[in-house]
Amino acid sequence: MNQTSCINKVLLVGHVYDDAKWLKVENQQYLFCKLVTQETISKKEGPHMEYHQLLVPGSIVSSEVEFAKGGVLYVEGKVQTTAFRDANGVKRYNTEILVSRYNTMNSVLQPVA
Protein backbone atom coordinates (compact mmCIF):
# COMPACT_ATOMS: atom_id res chain seq x y z
CA MET A 1 0.00 0.00 0.00
CA ASN A 2 1.48 3.35 -0.94
CA GLN A 3 1.14 6.55 1.09
CA THR A 4 -1.46 8.14 -1.18
CA SER A 5 -3.96 5.34 -0.49
CA CYS A 6 -3.86 5.61 3.33
CA ILE A 7 -6.68 7.19 5.32
CA ASN A 8 -6.70 8.24 8.97
CA LYS A 9 -10.17 9.70 9.58
CA VAL A 10 -12.40 9.55 12.64
CA LEU A 11 -16.06 10.62 12.90
CA LEU A 12 -17.67 10.53 16.36
CA VAL A 13 -20.91 11.66 17.94
CA GLY A 14 -21.01 11.45 21.71
CA HIS A 15 -21.35 13.16 25.05
CA VAL A 16 -18.65 15.20 26.75
CA TYR A 17 -17.64 13.13 29.79
CA ASP A 18 -16.10 15.91 31.90
CA ASP A 19 -15.36 19.60 31.57
CA ALA A 20 -12.59 20.45 29.13
CA LYS A 21 -9.26 21.88 30.18
CA TRP A 22 -6.51 23.70 28.34
CA LEU A 23 -3.20 21.95 27.65
CA LYS A 24 0.00 23.18 26.07
CA VAL A 25 1.58 20.59 23.75
CA GLU A 26 4.73 21.44 21.82
CA ASN A 27 4.12 25.20 22.14
CA GLN A 28 0.50 24.96 20.96
CA GLN A 29 -2.70 25.34 23.00
CA TYR A 30 -5.26 22.54 22.89
CA LEU A 31 -8.57 22.03 24.59
CA PHE A 32 -8.60 18.51 26.06
CA CYS A 33 -11.75 16.59 26.91
CA LYS A 34 -13.13 13.07 26.94
CA LEU A 35 -16.01 12.07 24.70
CA VAL A 36 -18.10 8.99 25.47
CA THR A 37 -19.86 7.02 22.76
CA GLN A 38 -22.35 4.25 23.39
CA GLU A 39 -23.50 1.28 21.37
CA THR A 40 -25.49 -1.86 22.06
CA ILE A 41 -23.44 -4.94 21.22
CA SER A 42 -25.94 -7.55 22.39
CA LYS A 43 -29.16 -7.45 24.35
CA LYS A 44 -27.65 -9.46 27.21
CA GLU A 45 -24.65 -7.20 27.77
CA GLY A 46 -26.46 -3.89 27.46
CA PRO A 47 -24.79 -0.72 26.19
CA HIS A 48 -21.04 -0.61 25.61
CA MET A 49 -19.37 2.70 26.47
CA GLU A 50 -16.17 3.83 24.76
CA TYR A 51 -14.16 6.82 26.02
CA HIS A 52 -12.18 8.93 23.54
CA GLN A 53 -9.57 11.54 24.45
CA LEU A 54 -9.95 14.62 22.26
CA LEU A 55 -7.32 17.26 21.52
CA VAL A 56 -8.91 20.31 19.92
CA PRO A 57 -6.53 22.97 18.58
CA GLY A 58 -7.19 26.31 20.28
CA SER A 59 -7.33 27.96 16.86
CA ILE A 60 -10.64 26.24 16.02
CA VAL A 61 -12.36 26.52 19.43
CA SER A 62 -15.28 28.97 19.29
CA SER A 63 -16.20 28.71 22.96
CA GLU A 64 -15.22 26.52 25.91
CA VAL A 65 -18.93 26.33 26.78
CA GLU A 66 -19.42 23.99 23.80
CA PHE A 67 -17.22 21.44 25.63
CA ALA A 68 -19.10 21.49 28.95
CA LYS A 69 -19.81 18.19 30.68
CA GLY A 70 -22.91 16.44 29.26
CA GLY A 71 -22.89 18.34 25.97
CA VAL A 72 -23.24 16.47 22.69
CA LEU A 73 -20.54 16.85 20.04
CA TYR A 74 -19.96 15.73 16.49
CA VAL A 75 -16.21 15.61 15.82
CA GLU A 76 -14.01 14.89 12.83
CA GLY A 77 -10.32 14.24 13.17
CA LYS A 78 -7.57 11.67 13.06
CA VAL A 79 -6.10 9.13 15.44
CA GLN A 80 -2.67 9.89 16.84
CA THR A 81 -0.66 7.76 19.24
CA THR A 82 2.21 9.14 21.30
CA ALA A 83 4.73 7.25 23.42
CA PHE A 84 5.96 8.29 26.86
CA ARG A 85 7.76 6.78 29.84
CA ASP A 86 5.91 6.47 33.13
CA ALA A 87 7.42 7.11 36.59
CA ASN A 88 8.94 3.61 36.56
CA GLY A 89 10.56 4.08 33.16
CA VAL A 90 8.08 1.77 31.40
CA LYS A 91 7.18 2.81 27.86
CA ARG A 92 3.45 3.60 27.60
CA TYR A 93 1.24 4.77 24.76
CA ASN A 94 -1.53 7.34 24.65
CA THR A 95 -4.08 7.36 21.83
CA GLU A 96 -6.01 10.57 21.16
CA ILE A 97 -8.25 12.05 18.51
CA LEU A 98 -6.74 15.20 17.01
CA VAL A 99 -9.88 17.15 16.12
CA SER A 100 -9.98 19.08 12.85
CA ARG A 101 -13.67 20.02 12.93
CA TYR A 102 -16.53 19.87 15.42
CA ASN A 103 -20.16 20.89 15.91
CA THR A 104 -22.40 20.93 18.95
CA MET A 105 -25.55 18.80 18.74
CA ASN A 106 -27.11 19.46 22.13
CA SER A 107 -30.65 19.57 20.73
CA VAL A 108 -30.29 16.16 19.01
CA LEU A 109 -29.35 13.69 21.79
CA GLN A 110 -30.09 13.51 25.49
CA PRO A 111 -27.11 13.37 27.90
CA VAL A 112 -25.96 10.02 29.26
CA ALA A 113 -27.11 9.56 32.85
mmCIF file of N, CA and C in Angstrom:
data_model
loop_
_atom_site.group_PDB
_atom_site.id
_atom_site.type_symbol
_atom_site.label_atom_id
_atom_site.label_comp_id
_atom_site.label_asym_id
_atom_site.label_seq_id
_atom_site.Cartn_x
_atom_site.Cartn_y
_atom_site.Cartn_z
ATOM 1 N N MET A 1 0.855 -1.176 0.000
ATOM 2 C CA MET A 1 0.000 0.000 0.000
ATOM 3 C C MET A 1 0.899 1.237 0.000
ATOM 4 N N ASN A 2 0.658 2.145 -0.911
ATOM 5 C CA ASN A 2 1.477 3.348 -0.939
ATOM 6 C C ASN A 2 0.845 4.449 -0.084
ATOM 7 N N GLN A 3 1.596 5.499 0.185
ATOM 8 C CA GLN A 3 1.136 6.552 1.088
ATOM 9 C C GLN A 3 -0.105 7.286 0.594
ATOM 10 N N THR A 4 -0.306 7.395 -0.680
ATOM 11 C CA THR A 4 -1.460 8.137 -1.184
ATOM 12 C C THR A 4 -2.775 7.386 -0.998
ATOM 13 N N SER A 5 -2.726 6.092 -0.674
ATOM 14 C CA SER A 5 -3.963 5.337 -0.492
ATOM 15 C C SER A 5 -4.337 5.154 0.977
ATOM 16 N N CYS A 6 -3.593 5.751 1.896
ATOM 17 C CA CYS A 6 -3.861 5.609 3.326
ATOM 18 C C CYS A 6 -4.853 6.667 3.814
ATOM 19 N N ILE A 7 -5.700 6.269 4.751
ATOM 20 C CA ILE A 7 -6.684 7.195 5.322
ATOM 21 C C ILE A 7 -6.659 7.065 6.834
ATOM 22 N N ASN A 8 -6.613 8.188 7.518
ATOM 23 C CA ASN A 8 -6.704 8.238 8.973
ATOM 24 C C ASN A 8 -7.790 9.259 9.286
ATOM 25 N N LYS A 9 -9.017 8.809 9.395
ATOM 26 C CA LYS A 9 -10.174 9.696 9.577
ATOM 27 C C LYS A 9 -11.088 9.120 10.639
ATOM 28 N N VAL A 10 -11.509 9.962 11.568
ATOM 29 C CA VAL A 10 -12.404 9.553 12.641
ATOM 30 C C VAL A 10 -13.622 10.467 12.633
ATOM 31 N N LEU A 11 -14.814 9.880 12.744
ATOM 32 C CA LEU A 11 -16.060 10.620 12.905
ATOM 33 C C LEU A 11 -16.736 10.082 14.159
ATOM 34 N N LEU A 12 -17.043 10.950 15.106
ATOM 35 C CA LEU A 12 -17.668 10.527 16.357
ATOM 36 C C LEU A 12 -18.818 11.451 16.715
ATOM 37 N N VAL A 13 -19.846 10.882 17.317
ATOM 38 C CA VAL A 13 -20.912 11.664 17.944
ATOM 39 C C VAL A 13 -21.064 11.082 19.339
ATOM 40 N N GLY A 14 -20.917 11.935 20.338
ATOM 41 C CA GLY A 14 -21.010 11.451 21.706
ATOM 42 C C GLY A 14 -21.198 12.581 22.692
ATOM 43 N N HIS A 15 -21.165 12.203 23.963
ATOM 44 C CA HIS A 15 -21.353 13.159 25.053
ATOM 45 C C HIS A 15 -20.017 13.510 25.693
ATOM 46 N N VAL A 16 -19.848 14.768 26.045
ATOM 47 C CA VAL A 16 -18.646 15.197 26.754
ATOM 48 C C VAL A 16 -18.706 14.608 28.159
ATOM 49 N N TYR A 17 -17.658 13.870 28.527
ATOM 50 C CA TYR A 17 -17.639 13.133 29.788
ATOM 51 C C TYR A 17 -17.339 14.030 30.986
ATOM 52 N N ASP A 18 -16.418 14.957 30.831
ATOM 53 C CA ASP A 18 -16.102 15.905 31.902
ATOM 54 C C ASP A 18 -15.729 17.240 31.281
ATOM 55 N N ASP A 19 -15.672 18.275 32.100
ATOM 56 C CA ASP A 19 -15.356 19.600 31.570
ATOM 57 C C ASP A 19 -13.968 19.611 30.929
ATOM 58 N N ALA A 20 -13.849 20.353 29.862
ATOM 59 C CA ALA A 20 -12.590 20.447 29.130
ATOM 60 C C ALA A 20 -11.587 21.298 29.895
ATOM 61 N N LYS A 21 -10.318 21.059 29.581
ATOM 62 C CA LYS A 21 -9.262 21.878 30.179
ATOM 63 C C LYS A 21 -8.231 22.193 29.105
ATOM 64 N N TRP A 22 -7.518 23.286 29.298
ATOM 65 C CA TRP A 22 -6.509 23.703 28.341
ATOM 66 C C TRP A 22 -5.189 23.008 28.626
ATOM 67 N N LEU A 23 -4.519 22.560 27.561
ATOM 68 C CA LEU A 23 -3.198 21.951 27.650
ATOM 69 C C LEU A 23 -2.271 22.627 26.654
ATOM 70 N N LYS A 24 -0.997 22.673 27.013
ATOM 71 C CA LYS A 24 0.000 23.177 26.068
ATOM 72 C C LYS A 24 0.837 21.985 25.631
ATOM 73 N N VAL A 25 0.834 21.705 24.319
ATOM 74 C CA VAL A 25 1.576 20.593 23.750
ATOM 75 C C VAL A 25 2.469 21.143 22.644
ATOM 76 N N GLU A 26 3.768 20.969 22.820
ATOM 77 C CA GLU A 26 4.734 21.440 21.820
ATOM 78 C C GLU A 26 4.449 22.875 21.391
ATOM 79 N N ASN A 27 4.322 23.757 22.360
ATOM 80 C CA ASN A 27 4.123 25.201 22.137
ATOM 81 C C ASN A 27 2.805 25.555 21.460
ATOM 82 N N GLN A 28 1.826 24.649 21.486
ATOM 83 C CA GLN A 28 0.499 24.956 20.956
ATOM 84 C C GLN A 28 -0.546 24.696 22.032
ATOM 85 N N GLN A 29 -1.602 25.493 22.043
ATOM 86 C CA GLN A 29 -2.696 25.342 22.998
ATOM 87 C C GLN A 29 -3.757 24.409 22.430
ATOM 88 N N TYR A 30 -4.199 23.468 23.262
ATOM 89 C CA TYR A 30 -5.263 22.539 22.887
ATOM 90 C C TYR A 30 -6.285 22.491 24.010
ATOM 91 N N LEU A 31 -7.522 22.310 23.623
ATOM 92 C CA LEU A 31 -8.572 22.034 24.593
ATOM 93 C C LEU A 31 -8.688 20.517 24.663
ATOM 94 N N PHE A 32 -8.563 19.953 25.863
ATOM 95 C CA PHE A 32 -8.596 18.513 26.060
ATOM 96 C C PHE A 32 -9.892 18.133 26.751
ATOM 97 N N CYS A 33 -10.570 17.119 26.234
ATOM 98 C CA CYS A 33 -11.747 16.590 26.915
ATOM 99 C C CYS A 33 -11.937 15.135 26.517
ATOM 100 N N LYS A 34 -12.802 14.451 27.253
ATOM 101 C CA LYS A 34 -13.134 13.074 26.940
ATOM 102 C C LYS A 34 -14.554 13.026 26.393
ATOM 103 N N LEU A 35 -14.714 12.259 25.342
ATOM 104 C CA LEU A 35 -16.013 12.069 24.702
ATOM 105 C C LEU A 35 -16.401 10.610 24.884
ATOM 106 N N VAL A 36 -17.636 10.371 25.294
ATOM 107 C CA VAL A 36 -18.099 8.994 25.475
ATOM 108 C C VAL A 36 -19.123 8.673 24.391
ATOM 109 N N THR A 37 -18.899 7.527 23.735
ATOM 110 C CA THR A 37 -19.858 7.024 22.757
ATOM 111 C C THR A 37 -20.450 5.741 23.317
ATOM 112 N N GLN A 38 -21.626 5.407 22.848
ATOM 113 C CA GLN A 38 -22.346 4.252 23.392
ATOM 114 C C GLN A 38 -22.958 3.465 22.252
ATOM 115 N N GLU A 39 -22.857 2.145 22.349
ATOM 116 C CA GLU A 39 -23.502 1.276 21.367
ATOM 117 C C GLU A 39 -23.975 0.009 22.060
ATOM 118 N N THR A 40 -24.992 -0.607 21.516
ATOM 119 C CA THR A 40 -25.487 -1.863 22.059
ATOM 120 C C THR A 40 -24.882 -2.986 21.246
ATOM 121 N N ILE A 41 -24.100 -3.829 21.900
ATOM 122 C CA ILE A 41 -23.441 -4.940 21.221
ATOM 123 C C ILE A 41 -24.358 -6.157 21.200
ATOM 124 N N SER A 42 -24.950 -6.483 22.336
ATOM 125 C CA SER A 42 -25.940 -7.552 22.394
ATOM 126 C C SER A 42 -26.953 -7.198 23.478
ATOM 127 N N LYS A 43 -28.115 -7.766 23.380
ATOM 128 C CA LYS A 43 -29.165 -7.447 24.351
ATOM 129 C C LYS A 43 -28.799 -7.893 25.759
ATOM 130 N N LYS A 44 -28.023 -8.962 25.893
ATOM 131 C CA LYS A 44 -27.646 -9.464 27.210
ATOM 132 C C LYS A 44 -26.665 -8.529 27.918
ATOM 133 N N GLU A 45 -25.707 -8.015 27.177
ATOM 134 C CA GLU A 45 -24.653 -7.205 27.774
ATOM 135 C C GLU A 45 -25.085 -5.765 28.027
ATOM 136 N N GLY A 46 -26.056 -5.283 27.327
ATOM 137 C CA GLY A 46 -26.464 -3.895 27.460
ATOM 138 C C GLY A 46 -25.533 -2.976 26.694
ATOM 139 N N PRO A 47 -25.593 -1.661 26.958
ATOM 140 C CA PRO A 47 -24.787 -0.720 26.185
ATOM 141 C C PRO A 47 -23.291 -0.825 26.499
ATOM 142 N N HIS A 48 -22.497 -0.639 25.477
ATOM 143 C CA HIS A 48 -21.035 -0.610 25.615
ATOM 144 C C HIS A 48 -20.589 0.843 25.492
ATOM 145 N N MET A 49 -19.841 1.318 26.474
ATOM 146 C CA MET A 49 -19.366 2.699 26.469
ATOM 147 C C MET A 49 -17.903 2.713 26.040
ATOM 148 N N GLU A 50 -17.547 3.647 25.197
ATOM 149 C CA GLU A 50 -16.168 3.831 24.760
ATOM 150 C C GLU A 50 -15.788 5.281 25.063
ATOM 151 N N TYR A 51 -14.621 5.481 25.640
ATOM 152 C CA TYR A 51 -14.160 6.820 26.020
ATOM 153 C C TYR A 51 -13.024 7.232 25.097
ATOM 154 N N HIS A 52 -13.149 8.417 24.509
ATOM 155 C CA HIS A 52 -12.179 8.925 23.541
ATOM 156 C C HIS A 52 -11.569 10.218 24.087
ATOM 157 N N GLN A 53 -10.253 10.315 24.036
ATOM 158 C CA GLN A 53 -9.573 11.537 24.450
ATOM 159 C C GLN A 53 -9.460 12.455 23.227
ATOM 160 N N LEU A 54 -9.974 13.668 23.360
ATOM 161 C CA LEU A 54 -9.946 14.624 22.259
ATOM 162 C C LEU A 54 -8.934 15.724 22.519
ATOM 163 N N LEU A 55 -8.171 16.082 21.502
ATOM 164 C CA LEU A 55 -7.315 17.261 21.518
ATOM 165 C C LEU A 55 -7.842 18.200 20.437
ATOM 166 N N VAL A 56 -8.334 19.355 20.858
ATOM 167 C CA VAL A 56 -8.915 20.313 19.921
ATOM 168 C C VAL A 56 -7.991 21.523 19.853
ATOM 169 N N PRO A 57 -7.409 21.810 18.686
ATOM 170 C CA PRO A 57 -6.526 22.975 18.585
ATOM 171 C C PRO A 57 -7.258 24.249 18.998
ATOM 172 N N GLY A 58 -6.588 25.063 19.804
ATOM 173 C CA GLY A 58 -7.187 26.311 20.278
ATOM 174 C C GLY A 58 -7.641 27.217 19.149
ATOM 175 N N SER A 59 -6.989 27.101 17.999
ATOM 176 C CA SER A 59 -7.328 27.965 16.863
ATOM 177 C C SER A 59 -8.712 27.694 16.285
ATOM 178 N N ILE A 60 -9.308 26.524 16.570
ATOM 179 C CA ILE A 60 -10.643 26.237 16.024
ATOM 180 C C ILE A 60 -11.734 26.253 17.090
ATOM 181 N N VAL A 61 -11.374 26.515 18.343
ATOM 182 C CA VAL A 61 -12.360 26.523 19.432
ATOM 183 C C VAL A 61 -13.119 27.847 19.417
ATOM 184 N N SER A 62 -14.444 27.771 19.261
ATOM 185 C CA SER A 62 -15.279 28.970 19.291
ATOM 186 C C SER A 62 -15.547 29.405 20.724
ATOM 187 N N SER A 63 -15.867 28.424 21.578
ATOM 188 C CA SER A 63 -16.201 28.712 22.960
ATOM 189 C C SER A 63 -15.983 27.471 23.805
ATOM 190 N N GLU A 64 -15.413 27.642 24.991
ATOM 191 C CA GLU A 64 -15.220 26.517 25.913
ATOM 192 C C GLU A 64 -16.556 25.944 26.364
ATOM 193 N N VAL A 65 -17.605 26.766 26.342
ATOM 194 C CA VAL A 65 -18.930 26.329 26.781
ATOM 195 C C VAL A 65 -19.411 25.145 25.947
ATOM 196 N N GLU A 66 -19.013 25.086 24.681
ATOM 197 C CA GLU A 66 -19.418 23.990 23.800
ATOM 198 C C GLU A 66 -18.878 22.641 24.282
ATOM 199 N N PHE A 67 -17.859 22.663 25.142
ATOM 200 C CA PHE A 67 -17.216 21.443 25.629
ATOM 201 C C PHE A 67 -17.542 21.181 27.099
ATOM 202 N N ALA A 68 -18.684 21.691 27.565
ATOM 203 C CA ALA A 68 -19.097 21.487 28.954
ATOM 204 C C ALA A 68 -19.592 20.055 29.143
ATOM 205 N N LYS A 69 -19.407 19.547 30.331
ATOM 206 C CA LYS A 69 -19.812 18.185 30.680
ATOM 207 C C LYS A 69 -21.279 17.943 30.312
ATOM 208 N N GLY A 70 -21.548 16.816 29.641
ATOM 209 C CA GLY A 70 -22.906 16.445 29.265
ATOM 210 C C GLY A 70 -23.321 16.932 27.893
ATOM 211 N N GLY A 71 -22.565 17.850 27.299
ATOM 212 C CA GLY A 71 -22.893 18.344 25.972
ATOM 213 C C GLY A 71 -22.692 17.265 24.915
ATOM 214 N N VAL A 72 -23.341 17.432 23.783
ATOM 215 C CA VAL A 72 -23.241 16.470 22.689
ATOM 216 C C VAL A 72 -22.428 17.100 21.562
ATOM 217 N N LEU A 73 -21.416 16.355 21.087
ATOM 218 C CA LEU A 73 -20.537 16.849 20.037
ATOM 219 C C LEU A 73 -20.463 15.884 18.867
ATOM 220 N N TYR A 74 -20.351 16.456 17.689
ATOM 221 C CA TYR A 74 -19.957 15.733 16.487
ATOM 222 C C TYR A 74 -18.523 16.172 16.219
ATOM 223 N N VAL A 75 -17.593 15.235 16.089
ATOM 224 C CA VAL A 75 -16.206 15.607 15.823
ATOM 225 C C VAL A 75 -15.659 14.840 14.629
ATOM 226 N N GLU A 76 -14.785 15.507 13.901
ATOM 227 C CA GLU A 76 -14.011 14.890 12.827
ATOM 228 C C GLU A 76 -12.551 15.093 13.183
ATOM 229 N N GLY A 77 -11.741 14.110 12.874
ATOM 230 C CA GLY A 77 -10.323 14.244 13.167
ATOM 231 C C GLY A 77 -9.559 13.020 12.730
ATOM 232 N N LYS A 78 -8.395 12.832 13.369
ATOM 233 C CA LYS A 78 -7.569 11.675 13.059
ATOM 234 C C LYS A 78 -7.017 11.086 14.342
ATOM 235 N N VAL A 79 -6.672 9.821 14.290
ATOM 236 C CA VAL A 79 -6.097 9.128 15.442
ATOM 237 C C VAL A 79 -4.603 9.418 15.474
ATOM 238 N N GLN A 80 -4.114 9.752 16.682
ATOM 239 C CA GLN A 80 -2.672 9.887 16.840
ATOM 240 C C GLN A 80 -2.267 9.201 18.141
ATOM 241 N N THR A 81 -1.171 8.475 18.075
ATOM 242 C CA THR A 81 -0.655 7.764 19.238
ATOM 243 C C THR A 81 0.718 8.306 19.569
ATOM 244 N N THR A 82 0.923 8.643 20.844
ATOM 245 C CA THR A 82 2.213 9.143 21.300
ATOM 246 C C THR A 82 2.759 8.201 22.368
ATOM 247 N N ALA A 83 4.074 8.100 22.429
ATOM 248 C CA ALA A 83 4.732 7.251 23.420
ATOM 249 C C ALA A 83 5.315 8.133 24.517
ATOM 250 N N PHE A 84 5.337 7.597 25.738
ATOM 251 C CA PHE A 84 5.962 8.291 26.864
ATOM 252 C C PHE A 84 6.444 7.251 27.860
ATOM 253 N N ARG A 85 7.268 7.670 28.791
ATOM 254 C CA ARG A 85 7.759 6.781 29.844
ATOM 255 C C ARG A 85 7.086 7.174 31.155
ATOM 256 N N ASP A 86 6.559 6.190 31.850
ATOM 257 C CA ASP A 86 5.909 6.473 33.130
ATOM 258 C C ASP A 86 6.961 6.661 34.229
ATOM 259 N N ALA A 87 6.519 6.843 35.466
ATOM 260 C CA ALA A 87 7.422 7.109 36.591
ATOM 261 C C ALA A 87 8.414 5.972 36.827
ATOM 262 N N ASN A 88 8.062 4.766 36.395
ATOM 263 C CA ASN A 88 8.944 3.607 36.564
ATOM 264 C C ASN A 88 9.818 3.344 35.347
ATOM 265 N N GLY A 89 9.748 4.237 34.356
ATOM 266 C CA GLY A 89 10.562 4.075 33.157
ATOM 267 C C GLY A 89 9.975 3.130 32.124
ATOM 268 N N VAL A 90 8.736 2.681 32.339
ATOM 269 C CA VAL A 90 8.084 1.771 31.398
ATOM 270 C C VAL A 90 7.488 2.583 30.250
ATOM 271 N N LYS A 91 7.707 2.119 29.035
ATOM 272 C CA LYS A 91 7.177 2.812 27.865
ATOM 273 C C LYS A 91 5.672 2.581 27.770
ATOM 274 N N ARG A 92 4.919 3.649 27.706
ATOM 275 C CA ARG A 92 3.452 3.600 27.595
ATOM 276 C C ARG A 92 3.028 4.348 26.340
ATOM 277 N N TYR A 93 1.780 4.119 25.951
ATOM 278 C CA TYR A 93 1.242 4.771 24.764
ATOM 279 C C TYR A 93 -0.073 5.459 25.109
ATOM 280 N N ASN A 94 -0.303 6.578 24.459
ATOM 281 C CA ASN A 94 -1.527 7.342 24.650
ATOM 282 C C ASN A 94 -2.149 7.571 23.275
ATOM 283 N N THR A 95 -3.397 7.174 23.104
ATOM 284 C CA THR A 95 -4.083 7.359 21.828
ATOM 285 C C THR A 95 -5.137 8.450 21.989
ATOM 286 N N GLU A 96 -5.093 9.430 21.102
ATOM 287 C CA GLU A 96 -6.010 10.571 21.160
ATOM 288 C C GLU A 96 -6.585 10.824 19.774
ATOM 289 N N ILE A 97 -7.664 11.577 19.767
ATOM 290 C CA ILE A 97 -8.251 12.052 18.514
ATOM 291 C C ILE A 97 -7.846 13.511 18.361
ATOM 292 N N LEU A 98 -7.096 13.827 17.317
ATOM 293 C CA LEU A 98 -6.737 15.204 17.012
ATOM 294 C C LEU A 98 -7.870 15.766 16.156
ATOM 295 N N VAL A 99 -8.656 16.637 16.747
ATOM 296 C CA VAL A 99 -9.879 17.146 16.116
ATOM 297 C C VAL A 99 -9.543 18.208 15.076
ATOM 298 N N SER A 100 -10.146 18.077 13.896
ATOM 299 C CA SER A 100 -9.975 19.078 12.846
ATOM 300 C C SER A 100 -11.247 19.902 12.648
ATOM 301 N N ARG A 101 -12.382 19.337 13.093
ATOM 302 C CA ARG A 101 -13.673 20.022 12.926
ATOM 303 C C ARG A 101 -14.643 19.481 13.958
ATOM 304 N N TYR A 102 -15.532 20.333 14.458
ATOM 305 C CA TYR A 102 -16.531 19.869 15.422
ATOM 306 C C TYR A 102 -17.781 20.724 15.318
ATOM 307 N N ASN A 103 -18.885 20.179 15.826
ATOM 308 C CA ASN A 103 -20.163 20.888 15.909
ATOM 309 C C ASN A 103 -20.875 20.436 17.169
ATOM 310 N N THR A 104 -21.584 21.338 17.811
ATOM 311 C CA THR A 104 -22.403 20.930 18.948
ATOM 312 C C THR A 104 -23.729 20.400 18.423
ATOM 313 N N MET A 105 -24.283 19.423 19.141
ATOM 314 C CA MET A 105 -25.550 18.804 18.740
ATOM 315 C C MET A 105 -26.443 18.653 19.959
ATOM 316 N N ASN A 106 -26.413 19.597 20.859
ATOM 317 C CA ASN A 106 -27.113 19.463 22.126
ATOM 318 C C ASN A 106 -28.618 19.272 21.971
ATOM 319 N N SER A 107 -29.201 19.734 20.901
ATOM 320 C CA SER A 107 -30.651 19.570 20.728
ATOM 321 C C SER A 107 -31.013 18.219 20.119
ATOM 322 N N VAL A 108 -30.029 17.416 19.701
ATOM 323 C CA VAL A 108 -30.293 16.165 19.008
ATOM 324 C C VAL A 108 -30.372 14.973 19.968
ATOM 325 N N LEU A 109 -29.413 14.849 20.883
ATOM 326 C CA LEU A 109 -29.346 13.694 21.786
ATOM 327 C C LEU A 109 -29.495 14.141 23.238
ATOM 328 N N GLN A 110 -29.993 13.239 24.065
ATOM 329 C CA GLN A 110 -30.090 13.506 25.486
ATOM 330 C C GLN A 110 -28.806 13.056 26.172
ATOM 331 N N PRO A 111 -28.347 13.760 27.207
ATOM 332 C CA PRO A 111 -27.107 13.366 27.895
ATOM 333 C C PRO A 111 -27.207 11.974 28.507
ATOM 334 N N VAL A 112 -26.057 11.313 28.616
ATOM 335 C CA VAL A 112 -25.963 10.020 29.264
ATOM 336 C C VAL A 112 -26.089 10.223 30.757
ATOM 337 N N ALA A 113 -26.919 9.411 31.415
ATOM 338 C CA ALA A 113 -27.114 9.556 32.852
ATOM 339 C C ALA A 113 -25.996 8.930 33.627
#
